[in-house]
Amino acid sequence: MKQDLLTFKDWSSDELNDLLALAAKIKADPEKHNQILAGKSIVALFEKPSLRTRVSFDIGIHKLGGHMVYLDSQAGKLAGREDAKDTAANLACWADAIVARVYSHETLVEFSEASKVPVINALCDLYHPCQAVADYLTLLETYGSLDNLTLAYVGDGNNVTHSLLIVGALLGVNVVSVTPAGYEVNQEIFQLSEQLAHKTGAKITQSNSIDAAKGANVLYADTWISMGDDTPLADIKRVFDPYKVDEAMMELTGAEYVMHCQPAHRDLEISGDLIDGDKSLLMQQAENRMHGQNAILAKLLG
Ligand code: CP
Ligand code: NVA
């Protein structure tokens, strides 16, 4: 039975902890794992731009002994040429897995139903699970344990926030989502995260007030305008300016570190000084994209 990675909702806490341990093992000794994907071919289909996800999958797959085929559905004029389910069924005739970055989560569901090989979500409108694995691996490395940690996400309630909530709940990390009114996370996903947290004891909370981030270990920022959103920047800035993650917010909350999935917009949602300073975990997160994804591939295909 093939296993997909669309959301992590259906994974257990033990499975997720094992995944982080595997990522750390592969990172520590890449030579030992360089044949995990020997003879395997993985197709990576992108409906949206990417730097980190595209390159970290490509190089990561190569390091595990496999081969990646990159498909840009826009530039390749593939978008709309056939039904998503036919695309997936065809790709599964040749590939051992499909990595896909899509506009709509529904496309991934169709891919999953039509594909006989694993489908991995490389970002959709609702989730960014590969990002969350890299982020919690980064926190595990930084603190040595995820026990009693609080992560405060500050900004637009979006795909990245949703995956931080779900994976945080499963790993026992307290997550608080701080957003402007009207930009809260999807409430179904929030409630599901609360339910998942019952088993681990994590506290899952949300607020429109920055004060809710006080006492957090880490502040996490993401773009105020996600890919595909064409709201004018001036309108967004009016709402989001108080939510900019900067030195003053670090001081107010007492946070020790700052995270951002990137691409980051310097001096918009996060100050340039914080990105470059010694509280920044951004490049460690970026590096861990590859190690986290390698563990995902090893688990689903190994
Ligand atoms: N964080 C992230 O997914 O970056 P890309 O959009 O560059 O892949
Ligand atoms: N929320 C952002 C994440 C980019 C990695 C977006 O969807 O564009």
Short mmCIF file of C-alpha atoms and ligand atoms in Angstrom, two decimals:
data_model
loop_
_atom_site.label_atom_id
_atom_site.label_comp_id
_atom_site.label_asym_id
_atom_site.label_seq_id
_atom_site.Cartn_x
_atom_site.Cartn_y
_atom_site.Cartn_z
CA MET A 1 0.00 0.00 0.00
CA LYS A 2 1.60 3.30 -1.05
CA GLN A 3 1.71 6.12 1.49
CA ASP A 4 1.35 9.78 0.51
CA LEU A 5 2.36 12.90 2.39
CA LEU A 6 -0.36 15.48 1.83
CA THR A 7 -0.99 16.99 5.27
CA PHE A 8 0.48 14.91 8.18
CA LYS A 9 -3.04 14.84 9.69
CA ASP A 10 -3.04 11.06 9.44
CA TRP A 11 0.44 10.52 10.94
CA SER A 12 0.99 9.54 14.56
CA SER A 13 3.29 11.37 16.97
CA ASP A 14 5.62 8.36 16.99
CA GLU A 15 5.84 8.35 13.19
CA LEU A 16 6.71 12.04 13.19
CA ASN A 17 9.31 11.70 15.92
CA ASP A 18 10.85 8.78 14.00
CA LEU A 19 10.89 10.93 10.85
CA LEU A 20 12.84 13.69 12.63
CA ALA A 21 15.26 11.11 14.03
CA LEU A 22 15.77 9.67 10.54
CA ALA A 23 16.39 13.15 9.11
CA ALA A 24 19.03 13.78 11.77
CA LYS A 25 20.65 10.41 11.01
CA ILE A 26 20.80 11.06 7.26
CA LYS A 27 22.15 14.57 7.89
CA ALA A 28 24.87 13.26 10.22
CA ASP A 29 26.09 10.53 7.84
CA PRO A 30 25.08 11.21 4.23
CA GLU A 31 27.58 8.66 2.82
CA LYS A 32 25.85 5.84 4.65
CA HIS A 33 22.54 6.72 3.02
CA ASN A 34 23.66 7.46 -0.52
CA GLN A 35 21.99 4.40 -2.02
CA ILE A 36 18.55 4.72 -0.39
CA LEU A 37 16.99 5.89 -3.67
CA ALA A 38 19.31 3.97 -6.02
CA GLY A 39 17.48 3.28 -9.27
CA LYS A 40 14.49 5.46 -8.28
CA SER A 41 13.14 8.34 -10.34
CA ILE A 42 11.03 11.09 -8.83
CA VAL A 43 9.00 13.64 -10.77
CA ALA A 44 8.67 17.13 -9.25
CA LEU A 45 5.82 19.12 -10.77
CA PHE A 46 5.54 22.81 -9.94
CA GLU A 47 2.55 25.06 -10.69
CA LYS A 48 4.19 27.91 -8.72
CA PRO A 49 7.75 29.26 -8.45
CA SER A 50 10.25 27.80 -5.98
CA LEU A 51 13.87 28.17 -4.99
CA ARG A 52 14.29 26.15 -1.78
CA THR A 53 11.84 23.32 -2.43
CA ARG A 54 12.91 22.70 -5.99
CA VAL A 55 16.65 22.78 -5.38
CA SER A 56 16.59 20.93 -2.04
CA PHE A 57 14.53 18.09 -3.52
CA ASP A 58 16.75 17.87 -6.61
CA ILE A 59 20.06 17.85 -4.74
CA GLY A 60 18.67 15.75 -1.89
CA ILE A 61 17.40 13.05 -4.27
CA HIS A 62 20.78 13.04 -6.02
CA LYS A 63 22.55 12.61 -2.67
CA LEU A 64 20.37 9.56 -1.91
CA GLY A 65 21.33 7.98 -5.25
CA GLY A 66 18.09 8.79 -7.08
CA HIS A 67 17.14 10.96 -10.04
CA MET A 68 14.68 13.87 -10.26
CA VAL A 69 12.75 15.11 -13.28
CA TYR A 70 11.58 18.73 -12.91
CA LEU A 71 8.36 19.81 -14.61
CA ASP A 72 7.28 23.45 -14.62
CA SER A 73 3.61 23.25 -15.54
CA GLN A 74 3.41 26.93 -16.52
CA ALA A 75 6.59 27.25 -18.62
CA GLY A 76 6.07 23.73 -20.02
CA LYS A 77 2.53 24.73 -21.04
CA LEU A 78 1.27 21.66 -19.18
CA ALA A 79 -1.26 23.56 -17.10
CA GLY A 80 -4.80 22.80 -18.25
CA ARG A 81 -3.64 20.46 -21.05
CA GLU A 82 -5.25 17.42 -19.46
CA ASP A 83 -7.08 16.49 -16.26
CA ALA A 84 -4.97 16.37 -13.10
CA LYS A 85 -5.86 12.71 -12.56
CA ASP A 86 -4.62 11.79 -16.03
CA THR A 87 -1.37 13.68 -15.47
CA ALA A 88 -0.80 11.80 -12.21
CA ALA A 89 -1.71 8.39 -13.59
CA ASN A 90 0.72 8.89 -16.48
CA LEU A 91 3.56 10.14 -14.26
CA ALA A 92 3.06 7.10 -12.02
CA CYS A 93 3.73 4.82 -15.02
CA TRP A 94 7.39 5.92 -14.97
CA ALA A 95 8.13 7.59 -11.67
CA ASP A 96 8.58 6.06 -8.22
CA ALA A 97 7.10 9.14 -6.53
CA ILE A 98 5.48 12.47 -7.44
CA VAL A 99 6.39 15.68 -5.65
CA ALA A 100 3.91 18.45 -6.46
CA ARG A 101 3.51 22.16 -5.68
CA VAL A 102 -0.01 23.18 -6.66
CA TYR A 103 -2.50 26.01 -6.27
CA SER A 104 -5.31 23.90 -4.87
CA HIS A 105 -5.15 21.12 -2.31
CA GLU A 106 -7.88 19.41 -4.36
CA THR A 107 -5.33 18.81 -7.12
CA LEU A 108 -3.18 16.84 -4.68
CA VAL A 109 -6.19 14.77 -3.62
CA GLU A 110 -6.83 13.96 -7.28
CA PHE A 111 -3.14 13.13 -7.77
CA SER A 112 -3.22 10.87 -4.74
CA GLU A 113 -6.30 8.98 -5.96
CA ALA A 114 -4.95 8.51 -9.47
CA SER A 115 -1.32 7.72 -8.67
CA LYS A 116 -0.11 4.26 -7.71
CA VAL A 117 3.11 5.80 -6.34
CA PRO A 118 3.52 8.14 -3.33
CA VAL A 119 2.51 11.79 -3.75
CA ILE A 120 4.35 14.41 -1.66
CA ASN A 121 2.91 17.87 -1.07
CA ALA A 122 5.55 20.49 -1.91
CA LEU A 123 3.13 23.33 -0.91
CA CYS A 124 -0.49 23.99 -1.74
CA ASP A 125 -2.99 26.66 -0.69
CA LEU A 126 -3.60 24.93 2.66
CA TYR A 127 -0.42 23.14 3.74
CA HIS A 128 3.37 23.10 3.52
CA PRO A 129 4.27 19.88 5.34
CA CYS A 130 7.88 19.59 4.10
CA GLN A 131 8.56 23.06 5.51
CA ALA A 132 7.21 22.07 8.92
CA VAL A 133 9.50 19.02 9.08
CA ALA A 134 12.55 21.22 8.41
CA ASP A 135 11.36 23.75 10.98
CA TYR A 136 10.83 21.28 13.82
CA LEU A 137 14.12 19.54 12.96
CA THR A 138 15.75 22.97 13.32
CA LEU A 139 14.13 23.49 16.72
CA LEU A 140 15.15 20.01 17.85
CA GLU A 141 18.77 20.74 16.88
CA THR A 142 18.69 24.16 18.52
CA TYR A 143 17.13 23.16 21.84
CA GLY A 144 18.12 19.46 22.02
CA SER A 145 14.48 18.57 22.76
CA LEU A 146 11.04 19.79 21.73
CA ASP A 147 9.67 19.51 25.28
CA ASN A 148 8.11 22.67 26.73
CA LEU A 149 8.84 24.78 23.66
CA THR A 150 6.50 27.50 22.43
CA LEU A 151 6.53 28.70 18.84
CA ALA A 152 4.66 31.93 18.05
CA TYR A 153 3.72 32.40 14.41
CA VAL A 154 3.11 36.09 13.68
CA GLY A 155 1.50 37.31 10.44
CA ASP A 156 -0.89 35.96 7.85
CA GLY A 157 -2.66 32.71 8.80
CA ASN A 158 -1.69 30.56 5.82
CA ASN A 159 -0.42 27.22 4.48
CA VAL A 160 2.82 27.44 6.49
CA THR A 161 0.92 28.26 9.69
CA HIS A 162 -1.45 25.33 9.17
CA SER A 163 1.38 22.83 8.87
CA LEU A 164 3.21 24.34 11.86
CA LEU A 165 0.00 23.89 13.89
CA ILE A 166 -0.64 20.28 12.85
CA VAL A 167 2.96 19.08 13.16
CA GLY A 168 3.54 21.10 16.35
CA ALA A 169 0.45 19.54 17.94
CA LEU A 170 1.66 16.04 17.03
CA LEU A 171 5.18 16.70 18.33
CA GLY A 172 4.00 18.29 21.59
CA VAL A 173 5.18 21.82 20.76
CA ASN A 174 2.96 24.70 21.93
CA VAL A 175 2.00 26.82 18.93
CA VAL A 176 0.32 30.20 19.08
CA SER A 177 -0.95 31.78 15.88
CA VAL A 178 -0.99 35.59 16.05
CA THR A 179 -2.69 37.23 13.08
CA PRO A 180 -4.58 40.43 12.28
CA ALA A 181 -8.37 40.18 12.52
CA GLY A 182 -9.71 38.69 9.31
CA TYR A 183 -6.43 36.87 8.55
CA GLU A 184 -6.79 34.01 11.05
CA VAL A 185 -5.91 30.45 10.17
CA ASN A 186 -8.52 28.08 8.74
CA GLN A 187 -10.69 27.28 11.77
CA GLU A 188 -11.25 23.62 10.83
CA ILE A 189 -7.50 23.09 10.73
CA PHE A 190 -7.11 25.00 14.00
CA GLN A 191 -9.70 22.79 15.73
CA LEU A 192 -8.14 19.64 14.34
CA SER A 193 -4.75 20.78 15.67
CA GLU A 194 -6.32 21.34 19.10
CA GLN A 195 -7.68 17.78 18.98
CA LEU A 196 -4.32 16.32 17.91
CA ALA A 197 -2.70 18.22 20.79
CA HIS A 198 -4.88 16.46 23.38
CA LYS A 199 -2.67 13.38 23.07
CA THR A 200 0.64 15.24 23.40
CA GLY A 201 -0.38 17.98 25.84
CA ALA A 202 0.68 20.76 23.46
CA LYS A 203 -1.13 24.09 23.80
CA ILE A 204 -2.61 25.32 20.53
CA THR A 205 -3.87 28.90 20.71
CA GLN A 206 -4.71 31.88 18.50
CA SER A 207 -5.04 35.60 19.00
CA ASN A 208 -5.12 38.94 17.19
CA SER A 209 -2.87 40.46 19.85
CA ILE A 210 0.93 40.44 19.79
CA ASP A 211 0.76 40.03 23.59
CA ALA A 212 -0.17 36.38 23.00
CA ALA A 213 3.39 35.81 21.73
CA LYS A 214 4.91 36.91 25.06
CA GLY A 215 6.96 34.12 26.58
CA ALA A 216 7.40 32.24 23.29
CA ASN A 217 10.84 30.76 22.64
CA VAL A 218 10.70 31.50 18.95
CA LEU A 219 8.91 33.95 16.67
CA TYR A 220 8.08 32.72 13.16
CA ALA A 221 7.32 35.03 10.21
CA ASP A 222 6.15 34.37 6.66
CA THR A 223 5.29 36.60 3.74
CA TRP A 224 2.17 38.76 4.13
CA ILE A 225 1.24 38.00 0.51
CA SER A 226 1.36 34.34 -0.46
CA MET A 227 1.87 33.19 -4.05
CA GLY A 228 -1.32 33.66 -6.04
CA ASP A 229 -2.63 36.50 -3.82
CA ASP A 230 -2.83 39.75 -5.77
CA THR A 231 -3.94 42.10 -2.96
CA PRO A 232 -2.09 45.43 -3.39
CA LEU A 233 0.88 45.77 -1.03
CA ALA A 234 -0.31 49.15 0.28
CA ASP A 235 -3.56 47.57 1.54
CA ILE A 236 -1.70 44.71 3.15
CA LYS A 237 0.83 46.99 4.84
CA ARG A 238 -1.90 49.02 6.52
CA VAL A 239 -3.19 45.88 8.24
CA PHE A 240 0.04 44.02 8.85
CA ASP A 241 2.55 46.72 9.89
CA PRO A 242 1.99 46.12 13.64
CA TYR A 243 2.78 42.44 13.04
CA LYS A 244 6.28 43.02 11.63
CA VAL A 245 8.77 40.77 13.40
CA ASP A 246 11.66 42.99 14.45
CA GLU A 247 14.02 43.58 17.37
CA ALA A 248 11.31 45.45 19.30
CA MET A 249 8.96 42.47 19.01
CA MET A 250 11.74 40.10 20.07
CA GLU A 251 12.28 42.24 23.16
CA LEU A 252 8.57 42.57 23.94
CA THR A 253 8.02 38.82 23.73
CA GLY A 254 11.38 37.70 25.13
CA ALA A 255 11.84 35.28 22.21
CA GLU A 256 15.29 33.74 21.81
CA TYR A 257 15.20 32.98 18.08
CA VAL A 258 13.47 34.01 14.88
CA MET A 259 12.38 31.75 12.02
CA HIS A 260 11.02 32.35 8.51
CA CYS A 261 10.30 29.80 5.80
CA GLN A 262 11.52 32.24 3.09
CA PRO A 263 11.34 33.85 0.60
CA ALA A 264 11.65 36.71 3.11
CA HIS A 265 10.94 40.35 2.37
CA ARG A 266 13.51 42.37 4.27
CA ASP A 267 12.06 45.14 6.42
CA LEU A 268 8.51 44.18 5.49
CA GLU A 269 7.32 41.16 7.52
CA ILE A 270 10.76 40.76 9.16
CA SER A 271 13.61 43.19 9.76
CA GLY A 272 16.78 42.67 7.73
CA ASP A 273 18.84 42.94 10.92
CA LEU A 274 17.03 39.97 12.44
CA ILE A 275 17.55 37.86 9.29
CA ASP A 276 21.29 38.53 9.42
CA GLY A 277 21.71 38.52 13.21
CA ASP A 278 22.65 35.78 15.65
CA LYS A 279 19.03 35.03 16.62
CA SER A 280 18.26 33.94 13.07
CA LEU A 281 17.55 30.27 12.33
CA LEU A 282 16.65 30.97 8.69
CA MET A 283 19.60 29.30 6.97
CA GLN A 284 19.45 26.29 9.29
CA GLN A 285 15.78 25.91 8.31
CA ALA A 286 16.71 26.21 4.63
CA GLU A 287 19.45 23.58 4.95
CA ASN A 288 17.10 21.29 6.82
CA ARG A 289 14.58 21.38 3.98
CA MET A 290 16.83 18.89 2.22
CA HIS A 291 17.45 16.63 5.22
CA GLY A 292 13.78 16.59 6.20
CA GLN A 293 12.68 15.77 2.66
CA ASN A 294 15.35 13.08 2.36
CA ALA A 295 13.86 11.42 5.43
CA ILE A 296 10.36 11.70 3.93
CA LEU A 297 11.57 10.08 0.69
CA ALA A 298 13.43 7.38 2.61
CA LYS A 299 10.31 6.57 4.62
CA LEU A 300 7.89 6.55 1.70
CA LEU A 301 10.20 4.84 -0.83
CA GLY A 302 13.10 3.31 1.09
N1 CP B 1 10.13 27.89 1.80
C1 CP B 1 9.89 27.52 0.52
O1 CP B 1 9.08 26.63 0.24
O2 CP B 1 10.63 28.19 -0.39
P1 CP B 1 10.40 28.12 -1.97
O3 CP B 1 9.08 28.73 -2.27
O4 CP B 1 11.55 28.89 -2.56
O5 CP B 1 10.44 26.67 -2.39
N1 NVA B 2 2.87 31.28 2.40
C1 NVA B 2 3.86 31.32 1.35
C2 NVA B 2 4.91 30.29 1.59
C3 NVA B 2 6.05 30.30 0.61
C4 NVA B 2 7.05 29.23 0.86
C5 NVA B 2 3.18 31.11 0.01
O1 NVA B 2 2.28 30.27 -0.09
O2 NVA B 2 3.54 31.80 -0.94
#
